[in-house]
Coordinates of C-alpha atoms in Angstrom, one line a residue:
M1193 CA -30.1 -57.7 -11.8
N1194 CA -28.9 -58.4 -8.2
K1195 CA -25.3 -57.9 -9.3
E1196 CA -26.1 -54.6 -10.9
F1197 CA -27.9 -53.5 -7.8
T1198 CA -25.0 -54.6 -5.6
T1199 CA -22.6 -52.7 -7.8
L1200 CA -24.7 -49.5 -7.5
I1201 CA -24.7 -49.9 -3.7
K1202 CA -20.9 -50.2 -3.6
E1203 CA -20.4 -47.2 -5.8
E1204 CA -22.8 -45.1 -3.7
Q1205 CA -20.9 -46.2 -0.5
Q1206 CA -17.6 -45.3 -2.2
K1207 CA -18.9 -41.9 -3.2
K1208 CA -20.0 -41.2 0.4
K1209 CA -16.5 -42.2 1.7
E1210 CA -14.9 -39.8 -0.8
N1211 CA -17.3 -37.0 0.1
K1212 CA -16.4 -37.5 3.8
K1213 CA -12.7 -37.3 3.0
D1214 CA -13.3 -34.1 1.0
M1215 CA -15.3 -32.6 3.8
L1216 CA -12.7 -33.5 6.4
Y1217 CA -9.9 -32.0 4.2
D1218 CA -11.9 -28.8 3.7
T1219 CA -12.6 -28.5 7.5
Q1220 CA -8.9 -29.1 8.3
E1221 CA -7.8 -26.6 5.7
S1222 CA -10.3 -24.0 7.0
A1223 CA -9.2 -24.7 10.6
S1224 CA -5.6 -24.3 9.7
K1225 CA -6.2 -20.9 8.1
D1226 CA -8.3 -19.8 11.1
D1227 CA -5.6 -21.0 13.5
L1228 CA -3.1 -18.8 11.7
V1229 CA -5.3 -15.8 11.8
M1230 CA -6.1 -16.4 15.5
E1231 CA -2.4 -16.9 16.3
A1232 CA -1.5 -13.6 14.6
S1233 CA -4.4 -11.8 16.4
L1234 CA -3.4 -13.2 19.8
K1235 CA 0.2 -12.1 19.2
Y1236 CA -1.0 -8.7 18.1
A1237 CA -3.2 -8.3 21.2
S1238 CA -0.4 -9.2 23.5
K1239 CA 1.6 -6.1 22.8
R1240 CA 1.0 -2.4 23.3
Q1241 CA 1.3 0.3 20.6
G1242 CA 5.0 1.3 20.3
E1243 CA 6.2 -2.2 21.0
F1244 CA 5.5 -3.8 17.6
T1245 CA 8.2 -4.9 15.2
L1246 CA 8.5 -6.3 11.7
E1247 CA 7.9 -9.8 13.1
D1248 CA 4.4 -8.6 14.2
Y1249 CA 3.9 -6.8 10.9
Y1250 CA 4.6 -9.9 8.8
A1251 CA 2.5 -12.1 11.2
L1252 CA -0.7 -10.2 10.4
P1253 CA -3.1 -11.7 7.8
D1254 CA -2.3 -10.7 4.2
D1255 CA -5.7 -9.0 3.7
R1256 CA -5.1 -6.6 6.6
R1257 CA -3.5 -3.4 5.3
V1258 CA -1.4 -1.7 7.9
E1259 CA 1.7 0.5 8.3
L1260 CA 4.3 0.2 11.1
I1261 CA 5.8 3.5 12.3
D1262 CA 8.1 3.6 15.3
G1263 CA 6.5 0.4 16.8
V1264 CA 2.9 1.7 16.3
I1265 CA 0.5 -0.2 14.0
Y1266 CA -1.7 2.0 11.8
D1267 CA -4.6 0.4 10.1
M1268 CA -5.1 1.6 6.5
A1269 CA -8.5 2.0 4.9
A1270 CA -9.0 0.6 1.4
P1271 CA -8.4 3.4 -1.1
N1272 CA -11.3 4.7 -3.1
T1273 CA -11.4 4.9 -6.9
A1274 CA -10.4 8.6 -7.1
H1275 CA -7.4 7.9 -4.9
Q1276 CA -6.3 4.9 -7.0
A1277 CA -6.8 6.8 -10.3
T1278 CA -4.6 9.6 -9.1
V1279 CA -1.9 7.2 -7.9
V1280 CA -1.7 5.5 -11.2
E1281 CA -1.6 8.8 -13.1
I1282 CA 1.2 10.2 -11.1
A1283 CA 3.2 7.0 -11.2
V1284 CA 2.8 6.7 -15.0
Q1285 CA 3.8 10.3 -15.6
L1286 CA 6.9 9.8 -13.4
K1287 CA 7.8 6.6 -15.2
N1288 CA 7.3 8.1 -18.6
Y1289 CA 9.6 11.0 -17.8
I1290 CA 12.4 8.7 -16.3
D1291 CA 12.2 6.3 -19.3
S1292 CA 12.2 9.1 -21.8
R1293 CA 15.6 10.3 -20.4
G1294 CA 17.0 6.8 -20.0
G1295 CA 17.2 7.3 -16.3
K1296 CA 18.0 4.7 -13.7
C1297 CA 15.4 5.9 -11.1
L1298 CA 12.5 3.6 -10.5
A1299 CA 8.9 4.7 -10.0
F1300 CA 6.6 2.6 -7.7
M1301 CA 3.0 2.8 -6.5
S1302 CA 1.4 1.2 -3.5
P1303 CA 1.3 -1.4 -2.2
V1304 CA 5.1 -1.7 -1.9
D1305 CA 6.8 -2.0 1.5
V1306 CA 9.4 0.6 2.4
Q1307 CA 11.7 -0.2 5.4
L1308 CA 12.3 3.5 5.8
D1309 CA 14.8 3.6 8.7
C1310 CA 16.4 0.2 7.9
D1311 CA 15.3 -1.0 11.4
E1312 CA 12.7 -3.4 12.8
R1313 CA 10.2 -0.8 14.0
T1314 CA 9.1 1.0 10.8
M1315 CA 7.5 -0.2 7.5
V1316 CA 5.5 2.2 5.4
Q1317 CA 3.6 1.9 2.1
P1318 CA 3.7 5.3 0.3
D1319 CA 1.1 5.8 -2.4
V1320 CA 3.8 6.7 -5.0
L1321 CA 7.6 6.8 -4.7
V1322 CA 10.7 7.2 -6.7
V1323 CA 14.0 5.4 -5.9
C1324 CA 17.1 6.4 -7.7
D1325 CA 19.6 4.2 -5.8
R1326 CA 18.7 0.7 -7.2
D1327 CA 20.7 -1.0 -4.4
K1328 CA 17.8 0.0 -2.1
V1329 CA 15.4 -2.1 -4.1
I1330 CA 15.5 -5.6 -2.7
R1331 CA 13.1 -8.5 -3.2
R1332 CA 10.8 -7.9 -0.2
C1333 CA 10.9 -4.1 0.0
V1334 CA 12.6 -0.8 -0.6
Y1335 CA 15.3 -0.8 2.0
G1336 CA 15.9 2.8 3.0
A1337 CA 14.6 6.2 2.1
P1338 CA 13.1 6.9 -1.4
D1339 CA 14.1 10.1 -3.2
L1340 CA 10.5 11.2 -3.8
V1341 CA 7.4 10.2 -1.8
V1342 CA 3.8 11.1 -2.7
E1343 CA 0.8 10.5 -0.4
I1344 CA -2.8 11.0 -1.4
V1345 CA -4.4 12.4 1.8
S1346 CA -7.8 11.3 3.1
P1347 CA -9.7 12.4 6.3
S1348 CA -8.6 9.1 7.9
S1349 CA -4.9 9.6 7.1
E1350 CA -4.7 13.4 7.4
R1351 CA -2.8 13.5 10.8
K1352 CA -0.5 10.7 9.8
D1353 CA 0.4 12.2 6.4
H1354 CA 0.8 15.8 7.6
I1355 CA 2.5 15.2 10.9
I1356 CA 3.8 11.7 11.6
K1357 CA 5.0 10.8 8.1
L1358 CA 6.3 14.3 7.4
A1359 CA 8.7 14.0 10.4
K1360 CA 9.6 10.4 9.5
Y1361 CA 10.4 11.3 5.9
I1362 CA 12.5 14.3 6.8
N1363 CA 14.5 12.3 9.4
A1364 CA 15.0 9.3 7.1
G1365 CA 16.5 11.4 4.3
V1366 CA 13.7 11.6 1.7
R1367 CA 14.6 14.4 -0.7
E1368 CA 11.0 15.5 -1.6
Y1369 CA 7.6 14.8 -0.2
W1370 CA 4.2 15.6 -1.8
I1371 CA 0.8 15.6 0.0
V1372 CA -2.0 15.5 -2.5
D1373 CA -5.4 16.7 -1.3
L1374 CA -8.0 15.8 -4.0
R1375 CA -11.0 17.5 -2.3
Q1376 CA -9.1 20.8 -1.8
E1377 CA -7.5 20.3 -5.2
K1378 CA -4.1 21.3 -3.9
V1379 CA -0.6 19.8 -3.6
I1380 CA 1.8 20.6 -0.8
V1381 CA 5.4 20.1 -1.9
Y1382 CA 8.1 19.8 0.8
D1383 CA 11.5 20.3 -0.9
I1384 CA 13.4 18.7 1.9
E1385 CA 16.6 18.6 0.0
H1386 CA 16.7 22.4 -0.3
D1387 CA 16.2 23.6 3.3
G1388 CA 12.6 22.2 3.5
R1389 CA 11.2 24.8 1.2
T1390 CA 7.4 24.4 1.2
T1391 CA 5.2 25.3 -1.8
I1392 CA 1.4 24.9 -2.2
Y1393 CA 0.2 24.3 -5.7
G1394 CA -3.3 24.2 -7.3
M1395 CA -4.1 21.4 -9.8
D1396 CA -4.8 23.8 -12.7
K1397 CA -1.1 24.0 -13.6
P1398 CA 1.8 21.5 -14.0
I1399 CA 3.7 20.9 -10.8
P1400 CA 7.5 20.6 -11.0
V1401 CA 9.4 17.6 -9.5
Q1402 CA 12.4 19.1 -7.6
I1403 CA 14.5 15.9 -7.5
F1404 CA 14.6 16.2 -11.3
G1405 CA 15.4 19.9 -11.2
G1406 CA 11.9 20.9 -12.1
D1407 CA 12.3 19.5 -15.6
C1408 CA 9.8 16.8 -14.8
Q1409 CA 6.3 18.2 -14.3
I1410 CA 3.1 16.4 -13.2
F1411 CA -0.1 17.4 -15.0
F1412 CA -3.2 17.0 -12.9
E1413 CA -5.6 18.3 -15.5
E1414 CA -5.3 14.8 -17.1
I1415 CA -7.1 13.3 -14.2
I1416 CA -8.9 16.1 -12.2
D1417 CA -12.2 16.0 -14.1
L1418 CA -12.5 12.2 -13.5
V1419 CA -11.6 12.7 -9.8
R1420 CA -14.3 15.4 -9.5
S1421 CA -16.9 13.2 -11.0
I1422 CA -16.0 10.3 -8.7
L1423 CA -15.9 12.4 -5.5
N1424 CA -19.3 14.0 -6.4
S1425 CA -20.9 10.7 -7.4
P1426 CA -23.8 9.2 -5.4
G1427 CA -22.5 7.0 -2.6
S1428 CA -19.1 8.7 -2.6
D1429 CA -17.3 8.3 0.8
E1430 CA -14.7 10.3 2.6
S1431 CA -12.0 7.7 2.8

């Protein structure tokens, strides 16, 4: 009986030692993660807007969504469900068109990094993009200007999409830029390749994609009823 009791005591002591080791490991692992976040935050706080580079961009925690434009860090709000449903629908229609023609262009949807100017001061994440030069698609990002960029505008991104990104995309050599406004149910198409011709479309009719000569068309009626119900649902936000 004494031997059994002694054995139980030893087992209990061993369990306590193992638990302490686990607690120490968990604490060290948590501290390590916190240190990385703190280090990135301190580095971020030490610079002014306009001074940031890709080194700062990559140093930020993975769960922080930002874009870097001309050295300025722009925080990105998490997209709502209407936004994401629209992004998927547009990307799928573009991919289906390309695949049906045996095309070499590639359709992507966010999040994917685009090193727009091939420099250290700009990295954007368009909602939808098409890249026809496959040499621009490298492991970590799209390196250079896409052929088509689509942004789903929200109140928090309106100035950036309509002014800042428009100028950046034009100067970088993007051939076509769409701004999709779900609440207004309209799409502004900048045909940059053809003298910057600008056309505003409603979502009740198919919208031609100019980089494909208008042969490819995006149909918003496939998704607009769902978008309306989401945007008008209880608790719907403005982001």
